[in-house]
Short mmCIF file of C-alpha atoms and ligand atoms in Angstrom, two decimals:
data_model
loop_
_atom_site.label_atom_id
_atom_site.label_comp_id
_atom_site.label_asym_id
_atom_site.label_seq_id
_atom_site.Cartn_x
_atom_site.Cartn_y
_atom_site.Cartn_z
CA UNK A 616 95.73 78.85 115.36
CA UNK A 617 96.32 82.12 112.88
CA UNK A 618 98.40 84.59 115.26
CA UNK A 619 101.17 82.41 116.66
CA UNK A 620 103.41 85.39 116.19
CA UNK A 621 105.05 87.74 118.24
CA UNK A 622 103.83 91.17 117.35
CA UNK A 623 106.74 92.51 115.97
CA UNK A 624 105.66 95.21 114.13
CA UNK A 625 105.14 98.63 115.27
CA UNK A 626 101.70 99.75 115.21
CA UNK A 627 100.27 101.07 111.67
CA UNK A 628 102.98 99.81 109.87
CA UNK A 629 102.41 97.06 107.56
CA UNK A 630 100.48 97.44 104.73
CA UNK A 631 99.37 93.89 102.84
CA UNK A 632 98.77 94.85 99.58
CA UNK A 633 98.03 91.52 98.30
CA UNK A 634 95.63 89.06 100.33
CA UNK A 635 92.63 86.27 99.95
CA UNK A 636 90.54 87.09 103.06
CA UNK A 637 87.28 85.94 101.20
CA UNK A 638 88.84 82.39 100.40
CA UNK A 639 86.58 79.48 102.27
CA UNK A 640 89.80 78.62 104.59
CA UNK A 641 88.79 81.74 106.76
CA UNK A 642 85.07 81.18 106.94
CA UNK A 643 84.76 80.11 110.72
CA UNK A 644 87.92 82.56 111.86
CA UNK A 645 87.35 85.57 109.47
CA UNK A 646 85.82 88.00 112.08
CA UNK A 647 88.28 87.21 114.61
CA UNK A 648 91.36 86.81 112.22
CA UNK A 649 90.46 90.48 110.90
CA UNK A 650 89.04 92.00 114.84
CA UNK A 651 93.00 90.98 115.95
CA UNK A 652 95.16 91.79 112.82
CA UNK A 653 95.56 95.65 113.88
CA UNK A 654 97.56 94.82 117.28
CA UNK A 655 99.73 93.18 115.13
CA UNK A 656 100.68 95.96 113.20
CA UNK A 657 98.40 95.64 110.29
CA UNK A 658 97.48 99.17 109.19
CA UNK A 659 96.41 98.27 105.72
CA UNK A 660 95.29 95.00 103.87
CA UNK A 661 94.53 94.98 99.94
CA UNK A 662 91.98 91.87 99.60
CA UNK A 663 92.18 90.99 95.78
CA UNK A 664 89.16 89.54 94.22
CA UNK A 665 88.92 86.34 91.56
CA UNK A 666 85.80 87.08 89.78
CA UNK A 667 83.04 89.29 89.98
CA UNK A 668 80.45 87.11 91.99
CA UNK A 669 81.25 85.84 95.43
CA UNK A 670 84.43 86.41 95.75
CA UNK A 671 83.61 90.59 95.08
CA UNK A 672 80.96 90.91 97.34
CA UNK A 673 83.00 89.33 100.50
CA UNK A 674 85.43 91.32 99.88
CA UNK A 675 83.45 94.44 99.40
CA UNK A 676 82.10 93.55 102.49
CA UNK A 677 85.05 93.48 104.59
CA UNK A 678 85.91 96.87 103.10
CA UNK A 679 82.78 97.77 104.41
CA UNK A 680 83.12 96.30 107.68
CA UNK A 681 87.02 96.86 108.69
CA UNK A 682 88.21 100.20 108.31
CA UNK A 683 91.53 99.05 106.88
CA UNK A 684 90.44 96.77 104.59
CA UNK A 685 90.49 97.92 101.14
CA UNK A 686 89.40 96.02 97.81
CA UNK A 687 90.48 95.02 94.54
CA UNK A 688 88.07 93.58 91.88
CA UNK A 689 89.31 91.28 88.78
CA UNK A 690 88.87 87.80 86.56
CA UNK A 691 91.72 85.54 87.98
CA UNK A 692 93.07 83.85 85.00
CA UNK A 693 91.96 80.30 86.32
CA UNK A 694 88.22 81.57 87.01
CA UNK A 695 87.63 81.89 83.05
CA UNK A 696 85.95 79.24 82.84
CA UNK A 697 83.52 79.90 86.31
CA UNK A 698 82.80 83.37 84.68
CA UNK A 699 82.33 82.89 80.94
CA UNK A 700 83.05 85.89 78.80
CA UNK A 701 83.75 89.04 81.03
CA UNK A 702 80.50 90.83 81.75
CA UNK A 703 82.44 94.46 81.24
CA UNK A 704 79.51 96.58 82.47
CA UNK A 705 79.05 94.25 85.97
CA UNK A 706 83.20 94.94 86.56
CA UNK A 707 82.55 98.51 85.56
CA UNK A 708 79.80 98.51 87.96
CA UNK A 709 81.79 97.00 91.15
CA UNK A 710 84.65 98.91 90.56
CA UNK A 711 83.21 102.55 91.51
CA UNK A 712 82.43 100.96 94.57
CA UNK A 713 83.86 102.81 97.69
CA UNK A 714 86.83 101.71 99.07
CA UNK A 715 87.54 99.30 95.22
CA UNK A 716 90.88 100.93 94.46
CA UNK A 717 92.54 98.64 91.66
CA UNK A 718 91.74 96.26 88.96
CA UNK A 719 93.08 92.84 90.12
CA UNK A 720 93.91 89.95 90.81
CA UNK A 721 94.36 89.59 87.06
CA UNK A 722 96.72 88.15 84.51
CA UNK A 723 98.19 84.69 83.11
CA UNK A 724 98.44 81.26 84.46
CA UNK A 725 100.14 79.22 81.65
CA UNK A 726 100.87 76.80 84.61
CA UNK A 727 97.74 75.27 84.83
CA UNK A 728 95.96 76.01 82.28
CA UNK A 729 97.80 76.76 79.63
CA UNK A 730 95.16 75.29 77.33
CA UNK A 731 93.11 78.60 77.80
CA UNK A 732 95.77 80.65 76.48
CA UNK A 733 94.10 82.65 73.91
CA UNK A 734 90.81 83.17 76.55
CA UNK A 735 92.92 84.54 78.74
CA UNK A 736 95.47 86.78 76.86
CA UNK A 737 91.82 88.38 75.73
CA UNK A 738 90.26 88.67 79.11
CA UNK A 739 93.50 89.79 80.70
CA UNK A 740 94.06 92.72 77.82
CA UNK A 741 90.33 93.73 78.48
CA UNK A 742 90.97 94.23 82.16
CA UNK A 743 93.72 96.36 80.74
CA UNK A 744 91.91 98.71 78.96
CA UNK A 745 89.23 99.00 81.63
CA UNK A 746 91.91 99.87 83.94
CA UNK A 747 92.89 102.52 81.92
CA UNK A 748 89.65 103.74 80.92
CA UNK A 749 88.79 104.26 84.62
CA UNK A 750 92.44 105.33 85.66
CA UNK A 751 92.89 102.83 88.28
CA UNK A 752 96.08 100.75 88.97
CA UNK A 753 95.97 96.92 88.01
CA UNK A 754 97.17 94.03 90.29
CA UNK A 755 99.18 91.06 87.67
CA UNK A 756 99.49 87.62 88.17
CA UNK A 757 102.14 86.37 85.89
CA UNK A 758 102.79 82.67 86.22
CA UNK A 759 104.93 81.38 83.27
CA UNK A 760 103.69 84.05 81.21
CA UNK A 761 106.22 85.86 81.34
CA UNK A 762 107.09 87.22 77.81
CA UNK A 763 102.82 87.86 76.97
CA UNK A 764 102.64 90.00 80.08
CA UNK A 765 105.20 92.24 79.01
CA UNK A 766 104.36 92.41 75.91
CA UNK A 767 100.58 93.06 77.11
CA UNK A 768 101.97 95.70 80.34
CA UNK A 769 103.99 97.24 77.07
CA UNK A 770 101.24 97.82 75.13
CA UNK A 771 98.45 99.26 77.18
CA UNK A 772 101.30 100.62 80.04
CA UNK A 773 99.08 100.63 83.31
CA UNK A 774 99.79 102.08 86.48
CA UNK A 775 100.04 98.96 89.21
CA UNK A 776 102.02 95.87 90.58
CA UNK A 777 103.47 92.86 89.47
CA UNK A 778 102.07 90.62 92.28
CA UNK A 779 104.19 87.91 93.98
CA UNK A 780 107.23 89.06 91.25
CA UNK A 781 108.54 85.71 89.74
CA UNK A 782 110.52 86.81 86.89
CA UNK A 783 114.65 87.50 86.37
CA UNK A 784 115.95 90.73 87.09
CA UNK A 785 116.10 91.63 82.88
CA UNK A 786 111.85 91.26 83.52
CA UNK A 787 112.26 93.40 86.82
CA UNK A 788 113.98 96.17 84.78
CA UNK A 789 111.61 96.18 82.40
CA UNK A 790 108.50 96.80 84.63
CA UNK A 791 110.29 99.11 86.49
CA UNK A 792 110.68 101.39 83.21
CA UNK A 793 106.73 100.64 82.86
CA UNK A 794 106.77 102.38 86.30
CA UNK A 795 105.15 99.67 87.94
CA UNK A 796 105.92 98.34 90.95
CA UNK A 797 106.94 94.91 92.20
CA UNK A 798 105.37 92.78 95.23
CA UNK A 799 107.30 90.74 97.19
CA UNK A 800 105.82 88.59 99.55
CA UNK A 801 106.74 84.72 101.44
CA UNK A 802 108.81 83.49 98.80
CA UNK A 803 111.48 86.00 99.35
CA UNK A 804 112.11 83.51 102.86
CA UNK A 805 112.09 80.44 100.86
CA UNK A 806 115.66 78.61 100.34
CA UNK A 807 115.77 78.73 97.14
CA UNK A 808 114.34 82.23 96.40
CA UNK A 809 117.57 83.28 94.36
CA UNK A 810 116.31 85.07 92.00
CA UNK A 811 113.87 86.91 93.93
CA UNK A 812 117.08 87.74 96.87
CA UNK A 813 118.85 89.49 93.74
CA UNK A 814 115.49 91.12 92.47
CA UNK A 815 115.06 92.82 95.50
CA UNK A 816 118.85 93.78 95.74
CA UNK A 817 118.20 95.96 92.77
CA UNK A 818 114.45 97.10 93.54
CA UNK A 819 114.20 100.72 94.02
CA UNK A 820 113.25 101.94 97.15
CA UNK A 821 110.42 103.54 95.82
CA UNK A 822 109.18 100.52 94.07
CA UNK A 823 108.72 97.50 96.77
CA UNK A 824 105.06 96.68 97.97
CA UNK A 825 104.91 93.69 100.21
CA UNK A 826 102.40 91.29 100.44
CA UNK A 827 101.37 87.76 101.77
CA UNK A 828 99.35 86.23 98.81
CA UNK A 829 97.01 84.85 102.26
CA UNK A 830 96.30 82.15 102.72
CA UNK A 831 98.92 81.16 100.34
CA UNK A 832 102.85 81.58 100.18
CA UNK A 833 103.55 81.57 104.39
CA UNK A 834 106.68 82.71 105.09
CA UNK A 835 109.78 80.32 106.82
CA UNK A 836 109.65 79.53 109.57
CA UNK A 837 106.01 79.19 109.84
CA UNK A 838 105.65 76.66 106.67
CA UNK A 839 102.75 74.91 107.14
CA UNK A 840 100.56 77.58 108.17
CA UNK A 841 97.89 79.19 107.00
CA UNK A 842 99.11 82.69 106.08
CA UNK A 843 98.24 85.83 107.33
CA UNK A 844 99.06 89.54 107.31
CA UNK A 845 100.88 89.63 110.79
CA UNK A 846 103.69 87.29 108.51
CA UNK A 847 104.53 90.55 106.20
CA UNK A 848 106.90 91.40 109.56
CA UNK A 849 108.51 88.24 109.16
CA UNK A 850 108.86 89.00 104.67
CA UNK A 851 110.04 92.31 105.54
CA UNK A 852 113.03 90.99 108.47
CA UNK A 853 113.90 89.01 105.28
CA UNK A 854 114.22 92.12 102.81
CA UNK A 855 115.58 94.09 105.55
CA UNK A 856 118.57 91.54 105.50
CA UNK A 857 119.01 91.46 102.45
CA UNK A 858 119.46 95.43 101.51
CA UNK A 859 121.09 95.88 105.13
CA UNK A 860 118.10 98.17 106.22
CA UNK A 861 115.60 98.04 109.76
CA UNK A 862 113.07 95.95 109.47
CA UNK A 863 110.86 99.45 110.29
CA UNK A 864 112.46 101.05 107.43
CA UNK A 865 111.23 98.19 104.89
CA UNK A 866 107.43 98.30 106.34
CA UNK A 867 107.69 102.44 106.47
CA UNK A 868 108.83 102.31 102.51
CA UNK A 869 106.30 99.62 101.61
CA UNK A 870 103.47 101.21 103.45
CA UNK A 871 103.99 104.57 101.65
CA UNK A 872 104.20 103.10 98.33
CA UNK A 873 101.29 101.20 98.58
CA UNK A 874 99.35 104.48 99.54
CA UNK A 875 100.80 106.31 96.90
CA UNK A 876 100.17 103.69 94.42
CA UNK A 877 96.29 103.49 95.69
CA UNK A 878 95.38 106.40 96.26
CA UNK A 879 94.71 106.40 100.31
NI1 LIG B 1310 96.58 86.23 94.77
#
């Protein structure tokens, strides 16, 4: 059902730095789905918590249980209201955990709830200054929010990733002078992904992470899917098209920012 993909990839060399394993769609294929992902080239996956209950402890627990499986911890802008104000010292707590190695998935979400606003400029700014505090790269979800996440990346200038990059390439200059990178992911194979085709034109080689967003955001052709990491090969043939490099080249690049960027 999941791997209905060639295994393109060489082995060890895609690193996901952006993924959902703990999300309910996996439940009755997780230990298979994460047993096979290695033979198909997956050498790293990032799994990006929403809050600091469930969703943290499955995905501390994969950490724990798959050597390649890393975590990151965070309030998801549209779990605000799930988590009520952010218990700072429970965050704190999960984030020294072994193998936690950035603050996300946080951010805004002004496109579905942009009635919480002013909750979640605070809680996102918070998760700033934790970040900071503990000197760990964030992971940002910016959906039409663009202008308050700059202004809040600006301010409090983490280390870390703007996660499935949506904005123009003025907004992609001005995280790259942050000195944050950018994570592309399925959308750069979607039709009418022109702004994201010219964003990467200009991306730095030093600055691409790629990611798949699982289960969301499946690449063309396999629309309609549930998504998985073995799909990065088929984001980065896509990237490697479009800056006229090897599809090994993009993965080797991506991989070694990602472990610069996290420390492993
Ligand atoms: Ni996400």
């Amino acid at each position: 059902m999941f791997l209905d993909i060639e295994p393109i990839a060489a082995p060890n060399t895609i690193f996901d730095s952006h993924a959902h394993y703990d999300d309910d769609i996996f439940d009755d294929v997780r230990e298979d789905l994460l047993q096979t992902l290695p033979k198909y080239g997956v050498a790293y996956v990032i799994n990006n918590a929403v809050d600091c209950k469930e969703s943290a402890q499955k995905c501390i627990g994969m950490s724990h249980d798959y050597d390649y499986c890393y975590t990151a911890i965070g309030v998801h802008p549209l779990n605000l209201e799930d988590n009520g104000p952010l218990d700072t010292a429970l965050l704190t707590e999960l984030l020294k955990t072994p193998k936690v190695v950035a603050v996300g998935e946080i951010g805004l979400d002004y496109h579905y709830t942009p009635e919480t606003k002013p909750q979640q400029l605070e809680l996102f700014e918070k998760q700033l200054i934790l970040a900071n505090e503990l000197k760990l790269p964030v992971i940002v979800h910016d959906r039409e929010a663009h202008a308050d996440t700059l202004e809040l990346l600006e301010k409090h200038r983490p280390t870390g990733v703007l996660h499935c990059f949506s904005g123009s390439v003025e907004m992609a200059r001005d995280v790259l002078n942050l000195g944050m990178y950018i994570g592309v992911g399925g959308v750069v194979t979607f039709k009418n992904a022109k702004k994201l085709v010219e964003v990467v034109k200009m991306l730095p080689d030093d600055r691409l992470l790629l990611e798949t967003d699982a289960p969301y955001l499946t690449p063309v052709p396999y629309r309609g899917k549930i998504c998985n990491s073995a799909y990065i090969s088929v984001t980065a043939a896509r990237i490697a098209e479009i800056k006229g490099y090897s599809i090994d080249k993009v993965l080797e690049l991506a991989l070694e920012n990602a472990k610069r960027l996290y420390k492993i």
